[in-house]
mmCIF file of C-alpha atoms in Angstrom:
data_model
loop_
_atom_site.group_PDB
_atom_site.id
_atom_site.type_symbol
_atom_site.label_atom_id
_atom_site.label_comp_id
_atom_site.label_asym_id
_atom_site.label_seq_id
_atom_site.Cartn_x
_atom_site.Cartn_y
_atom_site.Cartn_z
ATOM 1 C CA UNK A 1 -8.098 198.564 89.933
ATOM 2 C CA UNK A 2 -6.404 194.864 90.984
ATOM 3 C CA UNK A 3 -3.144 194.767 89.826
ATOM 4 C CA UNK A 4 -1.394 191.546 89.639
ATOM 5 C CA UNK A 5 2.806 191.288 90.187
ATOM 6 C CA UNK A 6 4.421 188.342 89.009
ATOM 7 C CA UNK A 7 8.155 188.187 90.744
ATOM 8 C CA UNK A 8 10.431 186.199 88.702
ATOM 9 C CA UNK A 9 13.152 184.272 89.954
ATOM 10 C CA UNK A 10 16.993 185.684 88.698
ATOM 11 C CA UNK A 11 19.335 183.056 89.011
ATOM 12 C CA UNK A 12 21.848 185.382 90.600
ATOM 13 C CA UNK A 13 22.963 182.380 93.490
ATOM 14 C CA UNK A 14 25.949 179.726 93.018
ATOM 15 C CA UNK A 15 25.033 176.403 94.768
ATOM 16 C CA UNK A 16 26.866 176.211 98.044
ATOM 17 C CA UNK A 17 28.796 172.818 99.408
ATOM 18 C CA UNK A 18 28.173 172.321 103.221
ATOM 19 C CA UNK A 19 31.813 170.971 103.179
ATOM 20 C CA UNK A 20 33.687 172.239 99.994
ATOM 21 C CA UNK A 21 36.831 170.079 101.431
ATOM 22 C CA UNK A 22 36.277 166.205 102.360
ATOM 23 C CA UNK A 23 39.444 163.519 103.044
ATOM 24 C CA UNK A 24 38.804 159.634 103.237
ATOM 25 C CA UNK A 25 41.199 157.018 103.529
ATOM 26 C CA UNK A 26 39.901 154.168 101.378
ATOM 27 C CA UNK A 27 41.719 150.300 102.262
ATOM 28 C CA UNK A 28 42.889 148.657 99.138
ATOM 29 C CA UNK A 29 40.943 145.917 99.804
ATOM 30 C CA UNK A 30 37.606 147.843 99.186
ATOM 31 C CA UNK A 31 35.743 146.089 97.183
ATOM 32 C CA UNK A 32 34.028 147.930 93.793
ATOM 33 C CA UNK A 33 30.404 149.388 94.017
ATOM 34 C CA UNK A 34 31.012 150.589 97.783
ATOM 35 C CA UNK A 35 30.140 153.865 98.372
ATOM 36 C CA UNK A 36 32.716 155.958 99.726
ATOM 37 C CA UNK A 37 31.056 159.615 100.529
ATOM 38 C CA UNK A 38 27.180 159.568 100.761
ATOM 39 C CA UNK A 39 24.886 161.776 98.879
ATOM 40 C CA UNK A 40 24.082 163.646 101.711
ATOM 41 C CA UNK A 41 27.642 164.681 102.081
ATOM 42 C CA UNK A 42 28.207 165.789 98.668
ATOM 43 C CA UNK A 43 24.593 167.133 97.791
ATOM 44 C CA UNK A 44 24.823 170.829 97.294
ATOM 45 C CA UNK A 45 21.969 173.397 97.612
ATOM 46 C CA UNK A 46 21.108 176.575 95.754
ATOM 47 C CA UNK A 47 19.190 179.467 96.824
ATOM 48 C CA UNK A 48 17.286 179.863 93.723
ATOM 49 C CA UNK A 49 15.979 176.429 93.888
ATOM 50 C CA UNK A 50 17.758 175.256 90.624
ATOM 51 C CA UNK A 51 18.211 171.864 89.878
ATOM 52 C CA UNK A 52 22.365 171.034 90.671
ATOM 53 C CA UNK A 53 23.895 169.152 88.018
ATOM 54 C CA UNK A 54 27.599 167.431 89.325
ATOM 55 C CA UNK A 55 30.575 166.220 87.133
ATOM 56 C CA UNK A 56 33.632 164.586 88.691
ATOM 57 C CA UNK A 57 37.173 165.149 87.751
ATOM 58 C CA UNK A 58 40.584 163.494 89.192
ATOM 59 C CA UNK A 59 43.755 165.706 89.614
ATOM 60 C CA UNK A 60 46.528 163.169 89.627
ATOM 61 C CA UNK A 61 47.775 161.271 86.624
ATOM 62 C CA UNK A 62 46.686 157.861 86.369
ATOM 63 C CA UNK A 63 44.204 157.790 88.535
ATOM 64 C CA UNK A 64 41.525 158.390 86.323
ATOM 65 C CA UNK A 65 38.434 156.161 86.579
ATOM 66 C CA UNK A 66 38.509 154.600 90.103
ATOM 67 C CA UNK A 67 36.260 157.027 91.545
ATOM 68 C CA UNK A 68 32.908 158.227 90.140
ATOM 69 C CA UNK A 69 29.574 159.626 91.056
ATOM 70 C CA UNK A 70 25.994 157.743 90.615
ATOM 71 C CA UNK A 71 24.429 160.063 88.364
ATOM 72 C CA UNK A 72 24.973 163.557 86.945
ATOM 73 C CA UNK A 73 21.862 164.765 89.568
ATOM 74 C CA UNK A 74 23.469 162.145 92.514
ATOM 75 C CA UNK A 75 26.851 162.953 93.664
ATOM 76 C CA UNK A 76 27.597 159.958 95.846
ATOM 77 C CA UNK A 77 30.850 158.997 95.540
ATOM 78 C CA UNK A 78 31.570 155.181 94.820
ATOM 79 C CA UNK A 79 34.364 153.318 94.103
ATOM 80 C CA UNK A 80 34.214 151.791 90.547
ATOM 81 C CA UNK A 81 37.475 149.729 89.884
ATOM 82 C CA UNK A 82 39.789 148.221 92.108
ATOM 83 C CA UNK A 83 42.720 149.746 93.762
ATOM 84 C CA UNK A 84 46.212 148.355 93.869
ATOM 85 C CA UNK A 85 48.168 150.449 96.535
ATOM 86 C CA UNK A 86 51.132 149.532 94.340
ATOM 87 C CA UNK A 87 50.026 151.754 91.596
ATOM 88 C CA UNK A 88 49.321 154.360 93.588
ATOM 89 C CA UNK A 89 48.376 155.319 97.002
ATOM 90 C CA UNK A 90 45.996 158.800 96.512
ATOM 91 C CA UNK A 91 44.470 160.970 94.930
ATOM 92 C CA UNK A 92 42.492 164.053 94.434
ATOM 93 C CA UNK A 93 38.747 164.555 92.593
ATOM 94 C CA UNK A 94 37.098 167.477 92.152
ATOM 95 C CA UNK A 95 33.224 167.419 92.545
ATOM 96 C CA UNK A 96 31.250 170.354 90.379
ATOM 97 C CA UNK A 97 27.892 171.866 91.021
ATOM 98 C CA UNK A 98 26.320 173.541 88.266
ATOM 99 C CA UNK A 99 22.967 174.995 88.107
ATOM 100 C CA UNK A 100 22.768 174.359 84.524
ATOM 101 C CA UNK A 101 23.719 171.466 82.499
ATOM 102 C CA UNK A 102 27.035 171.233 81.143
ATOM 103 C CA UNK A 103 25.584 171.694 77.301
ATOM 104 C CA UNK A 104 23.474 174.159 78.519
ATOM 105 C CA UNK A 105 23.929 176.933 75.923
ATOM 106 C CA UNK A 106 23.223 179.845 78.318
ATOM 107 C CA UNK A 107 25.865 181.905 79.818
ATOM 108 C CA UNK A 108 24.609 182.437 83.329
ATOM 109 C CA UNK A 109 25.717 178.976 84.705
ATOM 110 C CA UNK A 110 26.972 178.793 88.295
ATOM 111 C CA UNK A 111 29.401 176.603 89.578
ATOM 112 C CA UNK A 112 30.343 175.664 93.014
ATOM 113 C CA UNK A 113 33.811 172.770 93.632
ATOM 114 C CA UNK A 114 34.255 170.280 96.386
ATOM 115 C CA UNK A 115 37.660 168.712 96.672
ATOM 116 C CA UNK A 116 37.780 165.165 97.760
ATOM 117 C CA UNK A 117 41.628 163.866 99.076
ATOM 118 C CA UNK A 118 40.921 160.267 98.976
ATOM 119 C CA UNK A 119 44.618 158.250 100.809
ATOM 120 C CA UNK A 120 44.670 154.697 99.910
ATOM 121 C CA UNK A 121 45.703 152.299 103.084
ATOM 122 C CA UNK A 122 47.546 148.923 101.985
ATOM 123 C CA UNK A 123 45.784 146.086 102.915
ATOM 124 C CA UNK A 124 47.039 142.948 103.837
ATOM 125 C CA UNK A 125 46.421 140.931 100.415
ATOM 126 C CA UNK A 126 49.250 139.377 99.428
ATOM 127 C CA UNK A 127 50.937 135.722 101.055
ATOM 128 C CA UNK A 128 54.829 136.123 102.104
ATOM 129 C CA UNK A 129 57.820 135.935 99.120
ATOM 130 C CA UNK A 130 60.631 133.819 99.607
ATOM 131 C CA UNK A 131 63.868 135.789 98.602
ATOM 132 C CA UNK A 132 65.356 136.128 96.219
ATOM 133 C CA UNK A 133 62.524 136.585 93.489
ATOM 134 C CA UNK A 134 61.854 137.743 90.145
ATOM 135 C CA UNK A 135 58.844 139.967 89.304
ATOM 136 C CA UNK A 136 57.077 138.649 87.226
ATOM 137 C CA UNK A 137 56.152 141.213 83.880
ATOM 138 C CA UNK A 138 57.471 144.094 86.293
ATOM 139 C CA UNK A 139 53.969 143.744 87.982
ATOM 140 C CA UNK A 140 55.029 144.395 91.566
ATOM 141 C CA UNK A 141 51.289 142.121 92.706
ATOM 142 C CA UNK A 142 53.685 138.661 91.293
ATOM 143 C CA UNK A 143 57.495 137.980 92.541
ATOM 144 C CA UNK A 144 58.234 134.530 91.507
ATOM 145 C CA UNK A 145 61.450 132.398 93.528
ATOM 146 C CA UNK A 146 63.520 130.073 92.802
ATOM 147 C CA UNK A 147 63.668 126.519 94.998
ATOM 148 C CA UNK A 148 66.727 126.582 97.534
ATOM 149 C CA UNK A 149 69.413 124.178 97.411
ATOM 150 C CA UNK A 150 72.685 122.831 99.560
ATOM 151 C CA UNK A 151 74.226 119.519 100.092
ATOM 152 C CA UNK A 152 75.452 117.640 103.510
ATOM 153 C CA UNK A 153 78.247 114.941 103.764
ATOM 154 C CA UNK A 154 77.096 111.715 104.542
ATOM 155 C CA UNK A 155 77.850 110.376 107.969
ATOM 156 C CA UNK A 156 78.879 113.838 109.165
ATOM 157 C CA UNK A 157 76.984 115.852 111.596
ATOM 158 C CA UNK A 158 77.367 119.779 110.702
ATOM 159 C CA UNK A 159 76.790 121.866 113.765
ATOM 160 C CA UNK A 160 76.449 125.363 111.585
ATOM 161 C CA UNK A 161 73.304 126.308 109.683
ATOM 162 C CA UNK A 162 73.371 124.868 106.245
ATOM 163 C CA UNK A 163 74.586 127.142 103.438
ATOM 164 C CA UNK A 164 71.683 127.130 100.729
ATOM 165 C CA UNK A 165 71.683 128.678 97.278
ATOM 166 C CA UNK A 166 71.178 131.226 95.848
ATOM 167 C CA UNK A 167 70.836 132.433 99.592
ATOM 168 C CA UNK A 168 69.437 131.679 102.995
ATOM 169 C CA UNK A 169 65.724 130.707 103.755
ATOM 170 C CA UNK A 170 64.041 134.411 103.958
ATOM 171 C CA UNK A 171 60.364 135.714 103.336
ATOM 172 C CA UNK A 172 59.373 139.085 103.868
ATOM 173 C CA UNK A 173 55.288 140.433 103.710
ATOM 174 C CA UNK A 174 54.867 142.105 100.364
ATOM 175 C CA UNK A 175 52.695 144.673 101.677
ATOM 176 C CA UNK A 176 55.504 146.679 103.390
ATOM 177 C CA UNK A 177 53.465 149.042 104.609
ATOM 178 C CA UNK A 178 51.643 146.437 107.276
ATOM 179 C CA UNK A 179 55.123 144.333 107.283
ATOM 180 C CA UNK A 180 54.007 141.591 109.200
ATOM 181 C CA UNK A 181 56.876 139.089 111.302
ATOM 182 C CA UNK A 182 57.058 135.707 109.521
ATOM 183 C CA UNK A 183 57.663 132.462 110.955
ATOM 184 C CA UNK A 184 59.310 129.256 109.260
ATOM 185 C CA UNK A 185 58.150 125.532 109.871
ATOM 186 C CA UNK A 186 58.819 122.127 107.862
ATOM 187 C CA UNK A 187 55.950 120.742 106.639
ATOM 188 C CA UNK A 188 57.019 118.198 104.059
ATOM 189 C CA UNK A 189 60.385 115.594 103.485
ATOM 190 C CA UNK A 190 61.777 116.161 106.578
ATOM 191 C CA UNK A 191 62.288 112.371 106.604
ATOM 192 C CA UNK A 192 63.760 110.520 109.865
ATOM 193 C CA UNK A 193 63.318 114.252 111.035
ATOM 194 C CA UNK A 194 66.784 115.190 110.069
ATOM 195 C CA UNK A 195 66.567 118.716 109.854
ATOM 196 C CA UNK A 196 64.828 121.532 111.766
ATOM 197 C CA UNK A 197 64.481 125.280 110.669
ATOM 198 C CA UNK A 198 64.889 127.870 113.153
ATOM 199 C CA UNK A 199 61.381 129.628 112.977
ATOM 200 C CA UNK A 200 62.056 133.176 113.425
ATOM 201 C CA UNK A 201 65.390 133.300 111.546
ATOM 202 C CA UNK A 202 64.692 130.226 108.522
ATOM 203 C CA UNK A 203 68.324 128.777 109.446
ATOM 204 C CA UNK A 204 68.433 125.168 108.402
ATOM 205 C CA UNK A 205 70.108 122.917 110.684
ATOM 206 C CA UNK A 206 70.833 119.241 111.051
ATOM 207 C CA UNK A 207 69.651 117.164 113.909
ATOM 208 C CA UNK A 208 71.057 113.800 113.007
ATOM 209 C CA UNK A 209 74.288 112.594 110.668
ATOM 210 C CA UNK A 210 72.657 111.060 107.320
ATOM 211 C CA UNK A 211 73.588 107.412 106.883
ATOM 212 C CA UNK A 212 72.099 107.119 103.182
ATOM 213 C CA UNK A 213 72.776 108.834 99.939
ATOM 214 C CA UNK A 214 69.351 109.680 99.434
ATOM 215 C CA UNK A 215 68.652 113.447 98.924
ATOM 216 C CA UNK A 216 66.092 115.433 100.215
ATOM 217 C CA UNK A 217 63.195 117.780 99.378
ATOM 218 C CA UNK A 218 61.832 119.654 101.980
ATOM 219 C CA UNK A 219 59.231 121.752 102.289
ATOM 220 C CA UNK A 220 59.136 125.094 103.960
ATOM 221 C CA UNK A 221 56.732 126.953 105.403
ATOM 222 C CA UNK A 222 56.452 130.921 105.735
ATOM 223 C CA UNK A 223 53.666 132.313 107.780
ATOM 224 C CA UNK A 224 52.447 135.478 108.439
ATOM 225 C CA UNK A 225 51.847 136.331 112.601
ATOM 226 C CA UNK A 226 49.029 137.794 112.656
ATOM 227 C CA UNK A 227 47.082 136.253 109.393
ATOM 228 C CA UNK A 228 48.428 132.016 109.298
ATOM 229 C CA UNK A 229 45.901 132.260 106.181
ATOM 230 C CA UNK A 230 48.896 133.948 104.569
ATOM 231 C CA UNK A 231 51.287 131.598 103.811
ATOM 232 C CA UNK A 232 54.061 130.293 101.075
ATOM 233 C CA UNK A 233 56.024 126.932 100.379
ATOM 234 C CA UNK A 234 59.523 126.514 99.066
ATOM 235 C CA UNK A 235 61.109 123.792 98.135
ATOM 236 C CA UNK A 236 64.788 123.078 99.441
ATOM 237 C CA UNK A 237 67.159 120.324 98.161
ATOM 238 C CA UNK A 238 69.591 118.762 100.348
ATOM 239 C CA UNK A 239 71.574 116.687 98.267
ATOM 240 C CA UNK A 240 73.916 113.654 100.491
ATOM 241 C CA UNK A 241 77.397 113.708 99.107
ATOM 242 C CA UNK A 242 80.491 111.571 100.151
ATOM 243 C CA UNK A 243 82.839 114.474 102.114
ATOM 244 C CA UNK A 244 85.933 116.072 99.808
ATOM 245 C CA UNK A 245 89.633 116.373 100.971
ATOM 246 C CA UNK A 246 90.751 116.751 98.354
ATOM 247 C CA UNK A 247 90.612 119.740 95.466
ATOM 248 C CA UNK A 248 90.672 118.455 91.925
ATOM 249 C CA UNK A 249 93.670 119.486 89.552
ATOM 250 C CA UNK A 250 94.903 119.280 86.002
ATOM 251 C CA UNK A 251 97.267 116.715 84.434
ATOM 252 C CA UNK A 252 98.584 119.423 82.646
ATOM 253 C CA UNK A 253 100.061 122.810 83.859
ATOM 254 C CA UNK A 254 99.830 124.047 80.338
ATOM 255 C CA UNK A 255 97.509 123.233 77.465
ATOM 256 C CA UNK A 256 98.557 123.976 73.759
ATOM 257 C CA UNK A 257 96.166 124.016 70.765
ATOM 258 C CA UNK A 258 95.839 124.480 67.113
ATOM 259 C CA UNK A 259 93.396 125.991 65.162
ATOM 260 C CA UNK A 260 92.947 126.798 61.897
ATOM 261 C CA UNK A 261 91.899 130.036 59.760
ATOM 262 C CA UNK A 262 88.095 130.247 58.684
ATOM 263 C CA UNK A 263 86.721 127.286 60.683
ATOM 264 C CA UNK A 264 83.167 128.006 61.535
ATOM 265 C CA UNK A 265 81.919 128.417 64.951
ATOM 266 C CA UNK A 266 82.055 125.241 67.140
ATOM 267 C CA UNK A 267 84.837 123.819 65.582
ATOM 268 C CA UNK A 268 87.464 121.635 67.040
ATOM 269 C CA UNK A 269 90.941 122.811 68.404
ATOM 270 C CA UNK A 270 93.179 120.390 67.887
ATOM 271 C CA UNK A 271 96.349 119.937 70.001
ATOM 272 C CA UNK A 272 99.615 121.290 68.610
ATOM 273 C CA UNK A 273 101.635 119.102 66.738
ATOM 274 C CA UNK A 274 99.037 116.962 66.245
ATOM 275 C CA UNK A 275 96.434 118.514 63.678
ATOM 276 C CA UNK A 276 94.451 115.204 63.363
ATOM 277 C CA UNK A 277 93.979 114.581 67.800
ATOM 278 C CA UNK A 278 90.975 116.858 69.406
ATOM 279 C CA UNK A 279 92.734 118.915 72.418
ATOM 280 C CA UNK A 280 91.293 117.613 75.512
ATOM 281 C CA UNK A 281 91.779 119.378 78.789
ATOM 282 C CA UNK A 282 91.037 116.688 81.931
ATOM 283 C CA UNK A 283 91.155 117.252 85.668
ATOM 284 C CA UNK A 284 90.823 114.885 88.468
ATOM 285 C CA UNK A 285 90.054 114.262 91.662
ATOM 286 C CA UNK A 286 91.529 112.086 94.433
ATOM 287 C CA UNK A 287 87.928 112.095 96.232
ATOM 288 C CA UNK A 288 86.718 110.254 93.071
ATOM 289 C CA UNK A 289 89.450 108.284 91.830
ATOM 290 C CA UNK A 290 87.334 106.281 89.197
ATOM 291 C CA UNK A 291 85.632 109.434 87.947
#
């Protein structure tokens, strides 16, 4: 009598990770589509020979949808929007293995996890800002300045470093993390060479006494060190004025006005004792005695 046994395969195995614990550091610079862990790294097996079926899931709050998998039978991990280091800097996924599909209505589904630590590295993407700056939507990517400005006295020669407003000459490398040294140079208006900028510190000084009223509009230069493709240029106005001794003052100590009940906004005050004269208050200046 030939007797024929069939064994049949239990699925009574969980598919096993070779490394159920992975870290990458990723540069923010990376650009989308790369692959950041390879198949082979992520592939898990199963002793019953199932087909594995993966899902990937991030831990940390907005960080949803930079990282994914190639298909729900390929776990290599790619990156699939890009990163801003300014939004946030890592981040934890968790890779499943199943042995069923997700919808798969049976009960007997095993499930192995891999957990990914993925650290974000700043790279160096962003040119210098010139300080003081506004951001520009509270995106921390855009800081927008203002141009610099100051004034000299004609014929004088000032020894100091100018004073600018709203503040000195000063860039700093945006992505603090790599905080590259910047330099300063003049690359534009500088006529007569007039002025030089001290290029490790931004100070403006004079070199020569101006002998015209003309103003001028300089440009300056910050540079990153290590990357001179990373530059910015601000503008600085040096306007030539004739020098003041003198402070201005008021004809008057004391000014008194009139005004009258239930006039609407922007009306006249008129000066006391004199309901039908406009109160004027005038000051002068000995420095400009025709003004």
């Amino acid at each position: 009598l030939e007797i024929i046994v069939t064994i049949l395969n239990e699925n009574d195995n969980s598919p096993v990770f070779a490394q159920p614990n992975l870290t990458r550091e990723v540069p923010e610079d990376t650009e989308v589509d790369t692959t950041i862990v390879a198949r082979e790294e992520l592939s898990a097996s199963d002793a019953d020979l199932d087909t594995i079926y993966y899902e990937l899931t991030t831990t940390v709050q907005d960080t949803d949808g930079y990282f994914a998998i190639r298909g729900v039978n390929n776990p290599e991990l790619y990156l699939q929007k890009a990163l801003d280091y300014d939004k946030f800097n890592s981040t934890t996924l968790l890779l499943y293995a199943r042995d069923r599909p997700v919808t798969s209505p049976t009960n007997t589904t095993n499930t192995a996890t891999a957990t990914i630590s993925i650290t974000i590295k700043q790279s160096d993407t962003r040119a210098p800002w010139f300080l003081p700056c506004t951001r520009l939507h509270n995106d921390n990517s855009v800081c927008i300045s203002s141009p610099y400005s100051g004034r000299v006295n004609i014929s004088e020669m000032s020894t100091e470093p100018l004073l600018l407003e709203p503040g000195p000459i000063y860039a700093v490398d945006p992505d603090y993390t790599i905080s590259d040294r910047i330099v300063y140079s003049i690359v534009g208006g500088n006529t007569d060479e007039v002025f030089s900028v001290d290029a490790d510190t931004g100070n403006l000084t004079m070199n020569k006494v101006v002998t015209s009223p003309d103003s001028f509009l300089l440009q300056v230069m910050a540079t990153q060190v290590s990357n001179i493709r990373k530059y910015s240029v601000a503008t600085v106005e040096i306007r030539v004025i004739n020098k003041s001794n003198f402070a201005p003052y008021f004809e008057k100590g004391i000014y008194n006005g009139t005004v009258f009940v239930g006039l609407p906004q922007g009306s006249f005050v008129y000066q006391a004792g004199d309901p039908s004269t406009p109160l004027v208050i005038t000051a002068l200046d000995q420095d400009f005695p025709d003004v």
